[in-house]
Amino acid sequence: MSGADRGAAGGGGPAGRRGGKRILLLWDIDGTLIDGGHAVEALYPLVLERLTGRPARHRVDIAGRTELDIMDELFARHGVGAVAPDRVTAELAAQLRLRSPALRAAGRALPGAAEALRALGARDEVAQSVLTGNLRDNAALKLGLFGLAEFVDPAVGAYGDDARERPALLAVARRRAAAVHGSGFAARATVLIGDTPRDVRTGRGGGARVIAVATGASSAEVLREAGADVVLADLRDTAAVVRAVLAAGGTVAPDGLRAAATAAGDPG
C-alpha cells in the first residue's frame, strides 16, 4: 500500500464519513473546474528547459493527459533520453509554485464550478474527489488558488503521479475510496466528469458513467461521439449537474438523466 493509500485508509476530509456513500464522483480539473489560461500550457516547455538546458521548439497536445506523459513526449520530441521521474515531478511542482501568481492572474474557476462542487459535496450519498493528470501537489495548488479545495476529499482522488497513463487512474481512485469508506464502489456507481475525449475514454474504459462538459477545447459533438453518457454545455445550472450525477450513479430515474441533459442544452 502506497503512502497516499495509507493516508486514504485513515479517512479525513468530507469523504471520511463512513456509511451512506453510494456514488464515487471524480472531477477532472483543467478545462472542467478551472481555466488556467496560458500559465498552465507554458509550464511544460519551461520545465523542459530547466531540466535539459534546451529551449522547447515543439508543442505537444496536453488536453486530458497526465503531466508525466506530457513531459515524456516533450523529451522524446526534443531528442532527450529518459529523465528520472523524481526530478521531473519535483521540477513540475516547483515551477508551478513559482508561477502561481501568474496562474491566479491568468486563470479562473469556471462558471458554476464552485456551486456544483458545493451542492454535490453536501449530498450524503456522494463521495467527491478528483481524477486528474495533475500531480497531487499541483492539483492541490490549483484547487486552492481558485477556492475549490474545500469541496473535495483529496484522499480518495487519483493523480498524475499515480500513473503515467490516465486510464489507470480510475482503479486507483476506486481503491482509495474503498479504503476510506470500508466498502467498494461498483464501476457503474462511479461517475467521472471531464471535458476531453481522453476523460471520456478513461471513464468508459473502466466501466464508469461519464458526464462531459463542453467547457474546454472539445465541442459537445466531439464529446458525445467519444461516448459520454451525458454532455452538458457547462456547469452553470447547478440543479442540472446534480440531477445528471445522481442519474448517472443510478439514484434517480432515467427521465431525470434526460431532464438534466435537456436543461443543459444537450439534445440527447
PDB file of N, CA and C in Angstrom, residues 5 11 14 17 24 32 40 49 55 57 65 70 123 129 152 155 193 219 223 225 251 258:
ATOM      1  N   ASP A   5      -2.177   5.818  -0.267  1.00  0.00           N
ATOM      2  CA  ASP A   5      -3.267   4.905   0.059  1.00  0.00           C
ATOM      3  C   ASP A   5      -3.393   4.717   1.561  1.00  0.00           C
ATOM      4  N   GLY A  11      -8.869   8.031   6.439  1.00  0.00           N
ATOM      5  CA  GLY A  11     -10.037   8.896   6.358  1.00  0.00           C
ATOM      6  C   GLY A  11      -9.617  10.345   6.352  1.00  0.00           C
ATOM      7  N   PRO A  14     -14.126  15.588   3.804  1.00  0.00           N
ATOM      8  CA  PRO A  14     -15.554  15.358   3.767  1.00  0.00           C
ATOM      9  C   PRO A  14     -15.962  13.950   3.440  1.00  0.00           C
ATOM     10  N   ARG A  17     -16.406  10.448   6.218  1.00  0.00           N
ATOM     11  CA  ARG A  17     -17.577   9.966   6.945  1.00  0.00           C
ATOM     12  C   ARG A  17     -18.000   8.629   6.361  1.00  0.00           C
ATOM     13  N   LEU A  24     -19.320   7.386  -6.225  1.00  0.00           N
ATOM     14  CA  LEU A  24     -17.986   7.963  -6.229  1.00  0.00           C
ATOM     15  C   LEU A  24     -17.917   8.937  -7.398  1.00  0.00           C
ATOM     16  N   THR A  32     -12.321  21.694 -16.865  1.00  0.00           N
ATOM     17  CA  THR A  32     -13.605  21.257 -16.305  1.00  0.00           C
ATOM     18  C   THR A  32     -14.001  22.145 -15.129  1.00  0.00           C
ATOM     19  N   VAL A  40      -0.801  27.569 -17.574  1.00  0.00           N
ATOM     20  CA  VAL A  40      -0.693  26.111 -17.485  1.00  0.00           C
ATOM     21  C   VAL A  40       0.098  25.562 -18.665  1.00  0.00           C
ATOM     22  N   GLU A  49      13.125  23.067 -20.411  1.00  0.00           N
ATOM     23  CA  GLU A  49      14.354  23.862 -20.468  1.00  0.00           C
ATOM     24  C   GLU A  49      15.119  23.804 -19.149  1.00  0.00           C
ATOM     25  N   PRO A  55      15.828  24.842 -25.174  1.00  0.00           N
ATOM     26  CA  PRO A  55      14.541  25.528 -25.329  1.00  0.00           C
ATOM     27  C   PRO A  55      13.555  24.653 -26.092  1.00  0.00           C
ATOM     28  N   ARG A  57      11.142  23.635 -28.806  1.00  0.00           N
ATOM     29  CA  ARG A  57      10.881  24.026 -30.202  1.00  0.00           C
ATOM     30  C   ARG A  57       9.633  23.341 -30.742  1.00  0.00           C
ATOM     31  N   ARG A  65      -4.242  14.630 -20.504  1.00  0.00           N
ATOM     32  CA  ARG A  65      -3.092  13.763 -20.284  1.00  0.00           C
ATOM     33  C   ARG A  65      -2.507  13.988 -18.895  1.00  0.00           C
ATOM     34  N   ILE A  70       2.886  14.057 -20.634  1.00  0.00           N
ATOM     35  CA  ILE A  70       3.200  15.256 -21.427  1.00  0.00           C
ATOM     36  C   ILE A  70       4.718  15.460 -21.489  1.00  0.00           C
ATOM     37  N   ARG A 123     -24.286  16.237  -0.601  1.00  0.00           N
ATOM     38  CA  ARG A 123     -25.126  15.048  -0.753  1.00  0.00           C
ATOM     39  C   ARG A 123     -24.543  13.891   0.054  1.00  0.00           C
ATOM     40  N   SER A 129     -14.305  13.612  -5.217  1.00  0.00           N
ATOM     41  CA  SER A 129     -12.879  13.892  -5.297  1.00  0.00           C
ATOM     42  C   SER A 129     -12.509  14.221  -6.742  1.00  0.00           C
ATOM     43  N   VAL A 152     -13.684  18.899  -2.025  1.00  0.00           N
ATOM     44  CA  VAL A 152     -13.317  17.540  -2.434  1.00  0.00           C
ATOM     45  C   VAL A 152     -12.438  16.896  -1.370  1.00  0.00           C
ATOM     46  N   ALA A 155      -8.013  12.525  -0.388  1.00  0.00           N
ATOM     47  CA  ALA A 155      -7.551  11.181  -0.044  1.00  0.00           C
ATOM     48  C   ALA A 155      -8.129  10.107  -0.956  1.00  0.00           C
ATOM     49  N   ILE A 193     -16.463  13.256 -14.359  1.00  0.00           N
ATOM     50  CA  ILE A 193     -16.827  14.476 -15.073  1.00  0.00           C
ATOM     51  C   ILE A 193     -15.563  15.084 -15.664  1.00  0.00           C
ATOM     52  N   SER A 219     -15.778  20.222 -28.470  1.00  0.00           N
ATOM     53  CA  SER A 219     -17.182  20.588 -28.609  1.00  0.00           C
ATOM     54  C   SER A 219     -18.081  19.514 -28.019  1.00  0.00           C
ATOM     55  N   LEU A 223     -17.472  15.343 -27.815  1.00  0.00           N
ATOM     56  CA  LEU A 223     -17.591  14.613 -26.543  1.00  0.00           C
ATOM     57  C   LEU A 223     -18.668  13.538 -26.626  1.00  0.00           C
ATOM     58  N   GLU A 225     -19.615  12.013 -29.386  1.00  0.00           N
ATOM     59  CA  GLU A 225     -19.090  10.957 -30.257  1.00  0.00           C
ATOM     60  C   GLU A 225     -18.054  10.096 -29.532  1.00  0.00           C
ATOM     61  N   THR A 251     -29.254   6.749  -8.932  1.00  0.00           N
ATOM     62  CA  THR A 251     -30.120   7.055  -7.796  1.00  0.00           C
ATOM     63  C   THR A 251     -31.358   7.849  -8.186  1.00  0.00           C
ATOM     64  N   ARG A 258     -32.372  12.387 -18.626  1.00  0.00           N
ATOM     65  CA  ARG A 258     -32.729  13.114 -19.844  1.00  0.00           C
ATOM     66  C   ARG A 258     -33.079  14.553 -19.529  1.00  0.00           C
TER      67      ARG A 258
END
